[in-house]
Every structure is written in structure tokens, then in C-alpha cells.
mmCIF file of C-alpha atoms and ligand atoms in Angstrom:
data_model
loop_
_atom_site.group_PDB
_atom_site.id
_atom_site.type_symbol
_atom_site.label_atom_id
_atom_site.label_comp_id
_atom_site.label_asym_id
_atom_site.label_seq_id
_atom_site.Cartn_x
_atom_site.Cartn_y
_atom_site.Cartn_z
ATOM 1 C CA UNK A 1 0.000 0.000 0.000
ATOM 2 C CA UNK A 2 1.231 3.061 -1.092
ATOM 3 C CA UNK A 3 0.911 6.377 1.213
ATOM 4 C CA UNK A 4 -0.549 9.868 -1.043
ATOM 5 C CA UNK A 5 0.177 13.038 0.711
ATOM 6 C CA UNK A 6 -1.674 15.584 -1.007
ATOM 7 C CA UNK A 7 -3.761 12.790 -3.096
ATOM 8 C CA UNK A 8 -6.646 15.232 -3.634
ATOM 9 C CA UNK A 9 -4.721 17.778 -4.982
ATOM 10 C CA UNK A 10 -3.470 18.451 -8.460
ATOM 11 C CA UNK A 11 -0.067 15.877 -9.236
ATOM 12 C CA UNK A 12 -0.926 13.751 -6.601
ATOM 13 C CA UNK A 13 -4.387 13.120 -8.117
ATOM 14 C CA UNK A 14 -3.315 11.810 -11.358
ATOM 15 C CA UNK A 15 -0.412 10.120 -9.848
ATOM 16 C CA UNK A 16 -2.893 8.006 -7.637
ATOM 17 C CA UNK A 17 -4.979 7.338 -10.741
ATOM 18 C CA UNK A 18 -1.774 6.231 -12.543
ATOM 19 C CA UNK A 19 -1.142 3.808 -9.464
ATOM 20 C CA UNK A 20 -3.894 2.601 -9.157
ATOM 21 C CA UNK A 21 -4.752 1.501 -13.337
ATOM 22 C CA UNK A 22 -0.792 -0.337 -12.953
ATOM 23 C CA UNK A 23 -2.747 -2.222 -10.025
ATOM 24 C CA UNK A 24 -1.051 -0.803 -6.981
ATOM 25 C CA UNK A 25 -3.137 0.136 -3.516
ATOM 26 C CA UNK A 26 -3.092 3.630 -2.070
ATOM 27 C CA UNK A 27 -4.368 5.429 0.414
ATOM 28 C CA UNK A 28 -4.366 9.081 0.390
ATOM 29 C CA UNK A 29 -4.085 11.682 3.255
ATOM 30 C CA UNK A 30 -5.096 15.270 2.281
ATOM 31 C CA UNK A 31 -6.484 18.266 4.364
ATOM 32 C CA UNK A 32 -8.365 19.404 1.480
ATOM 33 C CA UNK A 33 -7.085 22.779 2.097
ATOM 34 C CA UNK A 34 -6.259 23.204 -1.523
ATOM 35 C CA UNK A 35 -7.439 19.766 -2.346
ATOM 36 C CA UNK A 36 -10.737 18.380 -3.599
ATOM 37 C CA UNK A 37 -12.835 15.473 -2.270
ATOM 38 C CA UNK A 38 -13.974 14.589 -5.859
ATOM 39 C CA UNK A 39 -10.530 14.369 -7.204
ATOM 40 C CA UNK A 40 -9.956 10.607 -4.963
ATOM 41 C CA UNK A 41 -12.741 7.854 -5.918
ATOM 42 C CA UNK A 42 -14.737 6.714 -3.520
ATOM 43 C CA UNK A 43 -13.103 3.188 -3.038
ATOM 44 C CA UNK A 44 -9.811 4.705 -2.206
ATOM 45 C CA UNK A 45 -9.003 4.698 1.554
ATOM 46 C CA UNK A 46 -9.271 8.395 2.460
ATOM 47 C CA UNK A 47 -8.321 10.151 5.576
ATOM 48 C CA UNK A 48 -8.665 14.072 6.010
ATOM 49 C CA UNK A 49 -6.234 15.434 7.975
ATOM 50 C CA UNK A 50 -2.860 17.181 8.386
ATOM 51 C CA UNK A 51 0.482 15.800 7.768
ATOM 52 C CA UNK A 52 1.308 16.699 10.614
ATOM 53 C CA UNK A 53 -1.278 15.189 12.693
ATOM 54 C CA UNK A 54 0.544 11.927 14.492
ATOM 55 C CA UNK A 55 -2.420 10.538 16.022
ATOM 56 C CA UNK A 56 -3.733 10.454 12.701
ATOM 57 C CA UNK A 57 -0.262 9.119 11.023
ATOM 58 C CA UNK A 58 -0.203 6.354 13.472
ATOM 59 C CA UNK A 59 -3.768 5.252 12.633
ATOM 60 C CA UNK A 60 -2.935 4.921 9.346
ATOM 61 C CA UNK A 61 0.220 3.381 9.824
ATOM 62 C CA UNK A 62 -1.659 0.871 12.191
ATOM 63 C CA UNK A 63 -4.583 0.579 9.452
ATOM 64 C CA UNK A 64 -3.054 -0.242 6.221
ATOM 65 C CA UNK A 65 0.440 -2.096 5.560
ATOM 66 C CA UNK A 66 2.341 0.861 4.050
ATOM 67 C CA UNK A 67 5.482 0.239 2.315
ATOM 68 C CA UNK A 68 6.400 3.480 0.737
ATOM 69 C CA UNK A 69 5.155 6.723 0.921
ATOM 70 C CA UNK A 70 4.805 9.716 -1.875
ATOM 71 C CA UNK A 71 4.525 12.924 -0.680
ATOM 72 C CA UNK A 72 2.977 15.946 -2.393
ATOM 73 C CA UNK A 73 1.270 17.675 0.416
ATOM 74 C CA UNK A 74 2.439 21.359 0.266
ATOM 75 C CA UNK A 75 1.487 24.801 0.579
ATOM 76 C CA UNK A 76 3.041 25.785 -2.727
ATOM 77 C CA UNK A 77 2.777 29.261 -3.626
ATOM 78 C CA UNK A 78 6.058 31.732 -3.573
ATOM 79 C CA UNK A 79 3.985 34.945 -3.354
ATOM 80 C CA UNK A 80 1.999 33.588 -0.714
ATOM 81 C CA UNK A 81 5.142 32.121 1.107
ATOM 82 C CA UNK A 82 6.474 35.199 0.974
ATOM 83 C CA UNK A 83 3.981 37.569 2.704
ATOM 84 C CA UNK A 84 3.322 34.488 5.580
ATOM 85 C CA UNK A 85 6.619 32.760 5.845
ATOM 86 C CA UNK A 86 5.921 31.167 9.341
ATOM 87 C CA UNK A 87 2.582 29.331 7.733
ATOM 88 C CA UNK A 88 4.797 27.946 4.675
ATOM 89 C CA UNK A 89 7.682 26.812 6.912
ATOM 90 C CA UNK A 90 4.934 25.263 9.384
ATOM 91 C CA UNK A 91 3.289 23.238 7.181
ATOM 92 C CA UNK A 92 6.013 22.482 4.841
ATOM 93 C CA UNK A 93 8.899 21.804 7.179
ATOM 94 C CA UNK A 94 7.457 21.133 11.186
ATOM 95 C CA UNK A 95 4.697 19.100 9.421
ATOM 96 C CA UNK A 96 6.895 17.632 6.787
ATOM 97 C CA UNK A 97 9.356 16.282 9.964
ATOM 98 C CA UNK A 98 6.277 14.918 11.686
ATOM 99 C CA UNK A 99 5.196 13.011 8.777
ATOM 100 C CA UNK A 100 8.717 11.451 8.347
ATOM 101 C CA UNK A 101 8.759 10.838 11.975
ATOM 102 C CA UNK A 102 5.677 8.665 12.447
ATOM 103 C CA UNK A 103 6.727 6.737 8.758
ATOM 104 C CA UNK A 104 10.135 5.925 10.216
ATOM 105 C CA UNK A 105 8.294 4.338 13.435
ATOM 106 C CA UNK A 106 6.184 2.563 11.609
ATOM 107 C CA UNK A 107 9.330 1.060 9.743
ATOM 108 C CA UNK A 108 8.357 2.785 6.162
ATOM 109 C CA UNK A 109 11.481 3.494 4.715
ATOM 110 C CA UNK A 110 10.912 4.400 1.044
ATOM 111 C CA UNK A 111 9.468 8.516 0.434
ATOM 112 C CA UNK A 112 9.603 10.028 -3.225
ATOM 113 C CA UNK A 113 8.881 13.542 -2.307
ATOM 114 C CA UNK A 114 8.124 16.478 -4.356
ATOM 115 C CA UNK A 115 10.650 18.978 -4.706
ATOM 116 C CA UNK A 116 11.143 21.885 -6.955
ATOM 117 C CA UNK A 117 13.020 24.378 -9.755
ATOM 118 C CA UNK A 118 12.559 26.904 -6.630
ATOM 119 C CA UNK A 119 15.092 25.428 -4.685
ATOM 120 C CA UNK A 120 17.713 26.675 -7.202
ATOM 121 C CA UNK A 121 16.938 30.520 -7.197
ATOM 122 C CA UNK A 122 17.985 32.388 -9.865
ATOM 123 C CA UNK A 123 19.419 30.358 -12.425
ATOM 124 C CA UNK A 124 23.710 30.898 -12.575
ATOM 125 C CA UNK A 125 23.433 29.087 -16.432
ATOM 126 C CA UNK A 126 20.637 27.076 -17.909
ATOM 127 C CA UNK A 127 19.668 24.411 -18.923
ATOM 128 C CA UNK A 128 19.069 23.471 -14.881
ATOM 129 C CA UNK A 129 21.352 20.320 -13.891
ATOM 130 C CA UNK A 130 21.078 18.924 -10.165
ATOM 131 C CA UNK A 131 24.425 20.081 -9.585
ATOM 132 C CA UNK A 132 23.719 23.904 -9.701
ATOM 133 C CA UNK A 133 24.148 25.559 -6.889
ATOM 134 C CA UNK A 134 20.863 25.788 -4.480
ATOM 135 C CA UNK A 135 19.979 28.781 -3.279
ATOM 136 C CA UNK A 136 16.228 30.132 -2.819
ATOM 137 C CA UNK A 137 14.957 33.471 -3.898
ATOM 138 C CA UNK A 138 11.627 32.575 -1.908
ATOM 139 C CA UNK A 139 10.188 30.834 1.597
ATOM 140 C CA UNK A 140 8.723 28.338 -0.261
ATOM 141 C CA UNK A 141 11.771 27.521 -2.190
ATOM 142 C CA UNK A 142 13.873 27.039 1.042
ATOM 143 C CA UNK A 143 10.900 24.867 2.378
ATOM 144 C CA UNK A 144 11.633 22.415 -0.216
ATOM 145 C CA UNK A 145 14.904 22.888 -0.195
ATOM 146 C CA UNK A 146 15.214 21.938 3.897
ATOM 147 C CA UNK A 147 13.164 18.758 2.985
ATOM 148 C CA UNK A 148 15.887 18.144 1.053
ATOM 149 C CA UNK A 149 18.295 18.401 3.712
ATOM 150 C CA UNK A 150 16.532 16.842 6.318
ATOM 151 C CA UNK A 151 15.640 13.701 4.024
ATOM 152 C CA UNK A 152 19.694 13.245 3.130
ATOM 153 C CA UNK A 153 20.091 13.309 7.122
ATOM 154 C CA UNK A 154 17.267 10.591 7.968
ATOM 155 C CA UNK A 155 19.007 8.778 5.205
ATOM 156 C CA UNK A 156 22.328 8.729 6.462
ATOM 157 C CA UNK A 157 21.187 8.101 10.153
ATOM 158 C CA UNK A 158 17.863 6.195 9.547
ATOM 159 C CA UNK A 159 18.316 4.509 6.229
ATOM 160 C CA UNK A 160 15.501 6.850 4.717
ATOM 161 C CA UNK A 161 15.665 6.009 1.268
ATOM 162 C CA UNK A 162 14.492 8.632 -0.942
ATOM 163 C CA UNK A 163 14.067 10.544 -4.608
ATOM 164 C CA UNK A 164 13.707 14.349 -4.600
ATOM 165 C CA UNK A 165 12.125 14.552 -7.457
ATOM 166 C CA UNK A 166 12.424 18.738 -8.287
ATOM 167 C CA UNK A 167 9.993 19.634 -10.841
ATOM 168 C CA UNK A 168 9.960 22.155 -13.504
ATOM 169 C CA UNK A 169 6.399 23.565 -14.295
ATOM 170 C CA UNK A 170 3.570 21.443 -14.379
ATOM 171 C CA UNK A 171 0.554 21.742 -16.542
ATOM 172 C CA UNK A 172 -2.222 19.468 -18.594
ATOM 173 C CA UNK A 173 -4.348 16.823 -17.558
ATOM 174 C CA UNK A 174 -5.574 13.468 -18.177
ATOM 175 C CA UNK A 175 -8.771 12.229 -19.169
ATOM 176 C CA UNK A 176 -10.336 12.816 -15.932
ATOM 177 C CA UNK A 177 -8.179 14.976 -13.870
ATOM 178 C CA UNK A 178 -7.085 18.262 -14.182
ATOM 179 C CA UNK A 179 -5.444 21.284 -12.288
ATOM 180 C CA UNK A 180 -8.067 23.672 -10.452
ATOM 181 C CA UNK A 181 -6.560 25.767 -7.295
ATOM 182 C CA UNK A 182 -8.411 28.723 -5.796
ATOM 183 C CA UNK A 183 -6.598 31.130 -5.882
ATOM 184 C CA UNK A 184 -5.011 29.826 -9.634
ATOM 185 C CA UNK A 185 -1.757 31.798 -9.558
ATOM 186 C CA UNK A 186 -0.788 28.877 -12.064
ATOM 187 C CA UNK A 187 0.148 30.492 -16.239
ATOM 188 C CA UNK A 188 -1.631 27.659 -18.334
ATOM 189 C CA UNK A 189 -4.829 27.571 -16.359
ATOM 190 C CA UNK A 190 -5.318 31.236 -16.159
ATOM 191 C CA UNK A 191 -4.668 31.069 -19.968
ATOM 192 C CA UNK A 192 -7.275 28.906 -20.444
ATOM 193 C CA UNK A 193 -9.940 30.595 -18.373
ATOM 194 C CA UNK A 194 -9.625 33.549 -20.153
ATOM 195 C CA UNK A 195 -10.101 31.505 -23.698
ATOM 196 C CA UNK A 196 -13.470 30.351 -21.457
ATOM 197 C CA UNK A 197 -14.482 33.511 -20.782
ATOM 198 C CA UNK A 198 -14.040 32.721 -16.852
ATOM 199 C CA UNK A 199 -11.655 35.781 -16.213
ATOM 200 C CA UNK A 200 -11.739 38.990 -18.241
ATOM 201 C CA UNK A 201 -8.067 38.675 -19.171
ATOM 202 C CA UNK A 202 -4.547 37.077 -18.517
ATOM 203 C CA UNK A 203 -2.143 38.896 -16.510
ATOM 204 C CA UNK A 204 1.249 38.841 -17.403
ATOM 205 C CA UNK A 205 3.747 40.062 -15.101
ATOM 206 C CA UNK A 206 6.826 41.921 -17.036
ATOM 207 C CA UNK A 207 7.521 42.063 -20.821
ATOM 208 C CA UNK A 208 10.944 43.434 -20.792
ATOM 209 C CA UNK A 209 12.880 40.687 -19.240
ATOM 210 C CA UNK A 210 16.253 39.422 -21.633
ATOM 211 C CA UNK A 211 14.190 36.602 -23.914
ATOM 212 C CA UNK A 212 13.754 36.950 -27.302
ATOM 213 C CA UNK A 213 9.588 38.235 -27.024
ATOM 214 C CA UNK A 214 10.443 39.696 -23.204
ATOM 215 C CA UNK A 215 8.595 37.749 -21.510
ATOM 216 C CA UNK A 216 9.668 34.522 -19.031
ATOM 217 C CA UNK A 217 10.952 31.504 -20.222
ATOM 218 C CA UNK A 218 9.950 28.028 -18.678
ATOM 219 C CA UNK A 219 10.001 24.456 -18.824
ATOM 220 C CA UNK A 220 6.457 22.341 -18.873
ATOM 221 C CA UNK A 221 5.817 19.156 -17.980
ATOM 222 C CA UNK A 222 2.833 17.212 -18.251
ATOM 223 C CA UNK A 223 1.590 15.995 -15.691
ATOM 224 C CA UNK A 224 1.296 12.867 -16.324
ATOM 225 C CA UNK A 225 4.351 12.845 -17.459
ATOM 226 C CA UNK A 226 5.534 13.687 -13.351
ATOM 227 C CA UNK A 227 3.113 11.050 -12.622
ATOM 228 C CA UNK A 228 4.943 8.291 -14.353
ATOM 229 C CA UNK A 229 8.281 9.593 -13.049
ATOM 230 C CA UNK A 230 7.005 9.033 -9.583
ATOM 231 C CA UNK A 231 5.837 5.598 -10.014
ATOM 232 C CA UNK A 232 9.531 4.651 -12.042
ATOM 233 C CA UNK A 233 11.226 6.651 -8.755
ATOM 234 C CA UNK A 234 9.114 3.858 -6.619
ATOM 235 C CA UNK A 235 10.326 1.015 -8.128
ATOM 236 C CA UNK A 236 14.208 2.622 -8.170
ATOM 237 C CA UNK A 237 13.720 2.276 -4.289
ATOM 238 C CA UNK A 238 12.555 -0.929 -4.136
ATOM 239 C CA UNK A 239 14.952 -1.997 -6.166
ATOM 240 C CA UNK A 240 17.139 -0.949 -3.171
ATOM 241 C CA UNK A 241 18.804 2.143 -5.357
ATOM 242 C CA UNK A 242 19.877 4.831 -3.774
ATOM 243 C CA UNK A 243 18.752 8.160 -2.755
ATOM 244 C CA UNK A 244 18.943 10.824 -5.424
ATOM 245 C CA UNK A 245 17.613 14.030 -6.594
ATOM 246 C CA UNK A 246 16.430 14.674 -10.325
ATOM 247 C CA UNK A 247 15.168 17.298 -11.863
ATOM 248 C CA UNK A 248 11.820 16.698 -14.051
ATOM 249 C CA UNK A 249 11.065 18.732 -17.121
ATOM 250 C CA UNK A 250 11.652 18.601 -20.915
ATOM 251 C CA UNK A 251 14.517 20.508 -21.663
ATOM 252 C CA UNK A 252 12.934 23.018 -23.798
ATOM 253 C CA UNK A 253 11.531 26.292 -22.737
ATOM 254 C CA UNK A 254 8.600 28.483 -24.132
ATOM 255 C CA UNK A 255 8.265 31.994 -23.317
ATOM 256 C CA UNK A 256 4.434 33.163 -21.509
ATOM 257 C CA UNK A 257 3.690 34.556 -24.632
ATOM 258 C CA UNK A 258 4.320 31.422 -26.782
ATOM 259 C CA UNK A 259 2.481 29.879 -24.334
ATOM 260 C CA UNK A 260 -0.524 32.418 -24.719
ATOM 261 C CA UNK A 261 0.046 32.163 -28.597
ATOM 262 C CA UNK A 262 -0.104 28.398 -28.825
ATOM 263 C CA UNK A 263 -3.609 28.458 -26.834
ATOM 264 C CA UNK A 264 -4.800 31.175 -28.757
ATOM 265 C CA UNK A 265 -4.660 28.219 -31.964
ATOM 266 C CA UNK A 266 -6.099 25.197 -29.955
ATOM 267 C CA UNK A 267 -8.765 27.305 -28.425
ATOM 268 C CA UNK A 268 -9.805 29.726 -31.125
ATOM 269 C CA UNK A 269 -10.341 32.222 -29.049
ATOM 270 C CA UNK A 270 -8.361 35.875 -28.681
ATOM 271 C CA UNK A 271 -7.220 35.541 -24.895
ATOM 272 C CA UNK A 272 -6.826 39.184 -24.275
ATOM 273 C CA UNK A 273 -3.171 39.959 -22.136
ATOM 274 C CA UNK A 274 -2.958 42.699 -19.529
ATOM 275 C CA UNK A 275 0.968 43.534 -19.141
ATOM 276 C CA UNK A 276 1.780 43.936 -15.754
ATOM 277 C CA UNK A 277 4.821 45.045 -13.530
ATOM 278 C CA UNK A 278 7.329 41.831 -12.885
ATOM 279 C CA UNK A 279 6.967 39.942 -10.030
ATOM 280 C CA UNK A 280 9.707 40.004 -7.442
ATOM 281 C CA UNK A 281 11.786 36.818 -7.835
ATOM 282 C CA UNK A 282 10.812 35.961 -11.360
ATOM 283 C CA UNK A 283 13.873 34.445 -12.828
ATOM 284 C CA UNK A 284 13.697 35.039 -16.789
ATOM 285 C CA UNK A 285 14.414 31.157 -18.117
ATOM 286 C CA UNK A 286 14.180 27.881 -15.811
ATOM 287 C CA UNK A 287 14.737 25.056 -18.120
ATOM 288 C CA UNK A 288 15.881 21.582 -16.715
ATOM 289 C CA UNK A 289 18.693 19.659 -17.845
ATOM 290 C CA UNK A 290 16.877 16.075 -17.711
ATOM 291 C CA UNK A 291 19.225 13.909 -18.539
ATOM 292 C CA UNK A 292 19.816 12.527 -14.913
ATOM 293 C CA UNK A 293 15.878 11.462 -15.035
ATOM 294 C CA UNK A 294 16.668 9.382 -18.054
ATOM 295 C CA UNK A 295 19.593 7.922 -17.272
ATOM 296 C CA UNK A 296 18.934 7.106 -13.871
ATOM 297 C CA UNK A 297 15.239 6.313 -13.679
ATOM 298 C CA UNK A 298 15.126 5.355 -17.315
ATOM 299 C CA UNK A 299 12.210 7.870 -17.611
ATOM 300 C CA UNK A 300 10.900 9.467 -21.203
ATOM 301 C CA UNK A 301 8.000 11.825 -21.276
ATOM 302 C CA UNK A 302 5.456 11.033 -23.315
ATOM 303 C CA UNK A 303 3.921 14.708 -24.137
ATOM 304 C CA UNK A 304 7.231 16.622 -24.502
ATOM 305 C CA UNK A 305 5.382 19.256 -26.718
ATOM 306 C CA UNK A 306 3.968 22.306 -25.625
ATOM 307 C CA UNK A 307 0.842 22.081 -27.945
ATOM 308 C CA UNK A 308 -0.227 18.414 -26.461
ATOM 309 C CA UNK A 309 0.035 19.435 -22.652
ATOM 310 C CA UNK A 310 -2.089 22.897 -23.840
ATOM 311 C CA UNK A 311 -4.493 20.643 -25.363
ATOM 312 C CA UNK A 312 -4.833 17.876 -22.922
ATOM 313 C CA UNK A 313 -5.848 20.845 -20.332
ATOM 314 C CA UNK A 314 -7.992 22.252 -22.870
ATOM 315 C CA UNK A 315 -9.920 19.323 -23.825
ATOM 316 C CA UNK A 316 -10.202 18.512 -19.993
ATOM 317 C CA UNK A 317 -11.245 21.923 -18.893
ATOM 318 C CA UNK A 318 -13.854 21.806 -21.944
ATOM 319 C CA UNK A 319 -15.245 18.357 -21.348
ATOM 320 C CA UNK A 320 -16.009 19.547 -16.987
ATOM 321 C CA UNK A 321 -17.250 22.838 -18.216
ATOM 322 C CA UNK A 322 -19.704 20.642 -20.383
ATOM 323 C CA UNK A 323 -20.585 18.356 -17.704
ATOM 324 C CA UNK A 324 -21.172 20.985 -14.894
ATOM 325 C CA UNK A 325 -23.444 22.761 -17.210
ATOM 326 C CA UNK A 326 -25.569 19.591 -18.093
ATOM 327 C CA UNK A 327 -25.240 19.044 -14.506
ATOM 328 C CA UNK A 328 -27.065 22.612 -13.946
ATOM 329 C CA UNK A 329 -24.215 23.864 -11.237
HETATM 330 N N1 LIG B 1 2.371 22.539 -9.661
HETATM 331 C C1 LIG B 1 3.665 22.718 -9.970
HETATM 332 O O1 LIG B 1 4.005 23.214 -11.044
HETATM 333 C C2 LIG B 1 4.730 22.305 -8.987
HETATM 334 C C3 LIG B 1 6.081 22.563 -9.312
HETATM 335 C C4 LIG B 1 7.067 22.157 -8.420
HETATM 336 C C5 LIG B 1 6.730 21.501 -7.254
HETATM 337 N N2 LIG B 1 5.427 21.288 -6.944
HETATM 338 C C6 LIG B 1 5.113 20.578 -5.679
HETATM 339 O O2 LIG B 1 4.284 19.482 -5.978
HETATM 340 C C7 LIG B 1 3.376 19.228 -4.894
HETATM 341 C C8 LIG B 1 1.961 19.143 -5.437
HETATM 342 O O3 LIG B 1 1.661 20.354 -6.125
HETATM 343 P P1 LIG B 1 0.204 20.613 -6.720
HETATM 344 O O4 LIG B 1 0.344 21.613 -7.797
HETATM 345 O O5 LIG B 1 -0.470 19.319 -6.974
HETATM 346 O O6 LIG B 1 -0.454 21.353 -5.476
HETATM 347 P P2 LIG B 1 -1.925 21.188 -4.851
HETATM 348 O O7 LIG B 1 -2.133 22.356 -3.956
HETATM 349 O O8 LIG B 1 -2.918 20.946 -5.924
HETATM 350 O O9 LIG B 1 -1.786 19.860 -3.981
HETATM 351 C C9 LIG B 1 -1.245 19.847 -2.683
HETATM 352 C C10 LIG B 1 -2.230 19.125 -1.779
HETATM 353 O O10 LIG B 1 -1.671 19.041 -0.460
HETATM 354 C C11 LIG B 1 -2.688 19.307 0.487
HETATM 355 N N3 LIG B 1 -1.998 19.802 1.698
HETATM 356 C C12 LIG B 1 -1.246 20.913 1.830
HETATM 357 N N4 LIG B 1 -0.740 20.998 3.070
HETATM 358 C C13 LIG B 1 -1.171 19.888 3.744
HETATM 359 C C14 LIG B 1 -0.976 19.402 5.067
HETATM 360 N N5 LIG B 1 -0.238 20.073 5.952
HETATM 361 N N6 LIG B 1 -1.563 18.232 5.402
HETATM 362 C C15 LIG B 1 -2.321 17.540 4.522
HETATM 363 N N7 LIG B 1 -2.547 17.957 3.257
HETATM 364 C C16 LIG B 1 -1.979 19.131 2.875
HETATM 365 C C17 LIG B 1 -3.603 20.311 -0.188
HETATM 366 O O11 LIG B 1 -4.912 20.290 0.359
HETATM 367 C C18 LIG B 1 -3.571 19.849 -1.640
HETATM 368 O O12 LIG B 1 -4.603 18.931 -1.937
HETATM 369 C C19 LIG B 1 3.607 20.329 -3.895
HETATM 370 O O13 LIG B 1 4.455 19.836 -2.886
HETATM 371 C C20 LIG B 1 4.323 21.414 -4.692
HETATM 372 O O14 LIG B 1 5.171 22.167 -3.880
HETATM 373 C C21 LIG B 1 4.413 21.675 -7.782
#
């Protein structure tokens, strides 16, 4: 049985539905803070609660037979993080220690956690390799990055084995789920709910950064495609490998305005722009060197194209819209 921190939010969602059609059991803790209820199917063992929450750890722990644990469950906004540091190091970090606490006592010994692009800062040269010096621009960035830390320790004292898995920008959906946060501080998404008419406009923030069109450059992965990295991270620790930290994105980057472009074709629709002043800690290009991800975990993403991920979140986003309509909500 396989432990889901954040199950009912966005990655950890699909990555539970990905586990579960390759036949594995999970059970998912989630808060539902920025999760939702009707992202986990009903047969799945759910538990609402913190991650920090031992009582509640060690009722899991004592309820299911869990044998590794994947770990999504984050506050994971930089703005946010940065105008309420204590709440992001709280729930990240104290609650993140807890969680590793009560899996180490009940002898679960295998975590893939998510990590992120954050934890570098601002980028020295891209493309991104795991070797570039880490160093935060944000709260939430150092978060992750003290996970990091704390995991390598466990390891070395506890035998905590464990994949960092620091992802690049995620974005897309599958057939059934898809990425909705309130507040959606997320590019793609906003993108798309301007093509729906949902918001009046997309912001973008700064149009004179050093990119060919002036706008930021980043990396997009499917999500999905994080999904299946996950699972292939699993099955590198129980294969007794050891504990590493890989970067997960495609290599290539597309500038906010190629990315508003390339909707603008699937969608049909104009997707007005508002231009707005940069945001503080906006480095202009993150773009991952993945090679470690396909070397080591034999990984190879199966929407590497911007257009695909666009469309899978289009034709997702559509298809609910439909259905909520029909529904008369
Ligand atoms: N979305 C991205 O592009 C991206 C990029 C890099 C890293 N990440 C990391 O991936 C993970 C998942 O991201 P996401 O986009 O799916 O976010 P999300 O907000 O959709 O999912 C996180 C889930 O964790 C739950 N949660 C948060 N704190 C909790 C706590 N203390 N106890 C129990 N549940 C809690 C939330 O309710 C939510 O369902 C996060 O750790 C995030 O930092 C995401």
C-alpha cells in the first residue's frame, strides 16, 4: 500500500490514478485545504487530515500495511510564502518532519517527495542540472529545499531512502483529472480561463525581461508525465537504489507569450493579455537539464510538446465545463 500526501490535490491526483490503473493500492491523506474530495474515488481509503497530525499518522500506519510513501502535500505558492513565511515553513517543514517521523516508526522506509526548480533561485546558467548551486529566492523555495536536507540526514542516520524529485512547471491533464486551485496563480490555467471567458483577461507580469519576445521563459511538464516519473522513482527504491535528486522537465523552454500564442490556436479564441509590472523573484528562463531522469530512472515523457500538454488541459477543462453545465451547477 502506497501512502498519497496531497492525493486530492493536483499531481498527486493523477499520480494516484496512474497507481492505481498499474494495479497498486493507495491510500491518500489530504487536508483538502487546496485539495478536492472529488478528485480521490470513492473506493480509495481516504483520511482528512494534516500531515502533521501523528495521532492520525499512526492510525494509518496501524490501518493499512504501508510500504512506501509519496509525498505531495504542500502549501506551494512563492507569493503567498512570501507575505506568511511562518505558515509555509509550518506546514512544509514542522509538518513535513512529523510526517517522516511517524513513517520511520512505523518502519516505512521508502518517500519520493516532491521537490522543486525553486530550490535553485535564480538560475547561474541554464539548462538546470542537479548540480547547480541551491539557493532560494523565496520561503517556499527554502521549504523544499530543507526537505531536502533533512531527508539526506534521515538517510544517512535512519536509512531513509528517498528521490527528490524537483519539478519544472507542471501543466495538462488526463482524461479525468485536471489542475483547479483557488486562488489559480498557475500560467496555463489562467490562460485557459480567459479563452473560457471565466476571467476577463490574462495577466502577465513583465515584458521586458532578456528573452527573445520579453517575456519569461519556462520548462512544462505534463503531468502525467511527473506522474509516471514518480511511479519509475518507486520502483528505483525498491529496487534498493539509492537516494537521489532529479530534476523533471523537458529541456525546452517556451516563453508566456508562446504559451498564450499556442492556446490562442487550440482554443480559437483571442485571450486578451494585460501587461503587468514583474513579479519580485521571477527568474527570466528555468529550463531543466533532464538527462539525470533518463539515465537514472530510465524515464521518457510522453507529451514533450507544448501544444499536447495545452491541449490535454484544454480538452479537460472543456469536457467539466460541459458536464457541470448539463449538470445545472
Ligand atoms: N504545480 C507545480 O508546477 C509544482 C512545481 C514544483 C513543485 N510542486 C510541488 O508538488 C506538490 C503538489 O503540487 P500541486 O500543484 O499538486 O499542489 P496542490 O495544492 O494541488 O496539492 C497539494 C495538496 O496538499 C494538500 N496539503 C497541503 N498541506 C497539507 C498538510 N499540511 N496536510 C495535509 N494535506 C496538505 C492540499 O490540500 C492539496 O490537496 C507540492 O508539494 C508542490 O510544492 C508543484
Amino acid at each position: 500500500m502506497i501512502l498519497i500526501t496531497g492525493g486530492a490535490g493536483y499531481i498527486g491526483s493523477v499520480t494516484g490514478e496512474l497507481l492505481r490503473k498499474r494495479g497498486e493500492s493507495v491510500v491518500i491523506l489530504d487536508n483538502l485545504y487546496r485539495g478536492h474530495r472529488d478528485a480521490v474515488p470513492a473506493e480509495v481509503p481516504f483520511y482528512q487530515g494534516d500531515i502533521g497530525n501523528r495521532d492520525l499518522l499512526s492510525r494509518i500506519t496501524a490501518e493499512h500495511s504501508i510500504e512506501a510513501c509519496i509525498h505531495f502535500a504542500a502549501l506551494a505558492y512563492v507569493g503567498e510564502s512570501v507575505s506568511d513565511p511562518a505558515r509555509y515553513f509550518q506546514n512544509n517543514v514542522e509538518q513535513g518532519i512529523t510526517l517522516l517521523d511517524e513513517l520511520l516508526k512505523a518502519g516505512v522506509r521508502r518517500l519520493v517527495f516532491s521537490s522543486t526548480c525553486a530550490t535553485y533561485g535564480e538560475p547561474r546558467q541554464v539548462p538546470i542540472s542537479e548540480d547547480h548551486p541551491q539557493n532560494p529566492t523565496s520561503p517556499y523555495g527554502w521549504t523544499k529545499l530543507m526537505m531536502e536536507r533533512i531527508m539526506e540526514s534521515y538517510d544517512l542516520a535512519y536509512g531513509l531512502g528517498f528521490v527528490a524529485l524537483r519539478y519544472f512547471n507542471a501543466a495538462g491533464a488526463t482524461q479525468e483529472r485536471g489542475e483547479l486551485h483557488e486562488p489559480e496563480t498557475h500560467l496555463l490555467p489562467n490562460v485557459l480561463r480567459a479563452a473560457q471567458g471565466h476571467i476577463p483577461a490574462v495577466s502577465v507580469f513583465g515584458d521586458d525581461y532578456p528573452t527573445p519576445d520579453g517575456t519569461p521563459i519556462r520548462d512544462y511538464i505534463h503531468v502525467a508525465d511527473l506522474g509516471a516519473a514518480h511511479i519509475l522513482a518507486l520502483d528505483h527504491l525498491r529496487k534498493g537504489g539509492e537516494s537521489q535528486q532529479i530534476n523533471l522537465g523537458n529541456g525546452h523552454g517556451y516563453s508566456v507569450m508562446e504559451v498564450i500564442e499556442t492556446a490562442r490556436q487550440i482554443t480559437q479564441s483571442p485571450i486578451p493579455v494585460n501587461i503587468e509590472p514583474r513579479r519580485a523573484g521571477d527568474p527570466s528562463r528555468l529550463i531543466a537539464d533532464a538527462t539525470k531522469a533518463r539515465e537514472v530512472l530510465g524515464w521518457k515523457p510522453a507529451y514533450p510538446d507544448l501544444a499536447s500538454i495545452i491541449r490535454s488541459d484544454w480538452e479537460w477543462r472543456s469536457r467539466r465545463t460541459q458536464s457541470t453545465n448539463a449538470e445545472g451547477r
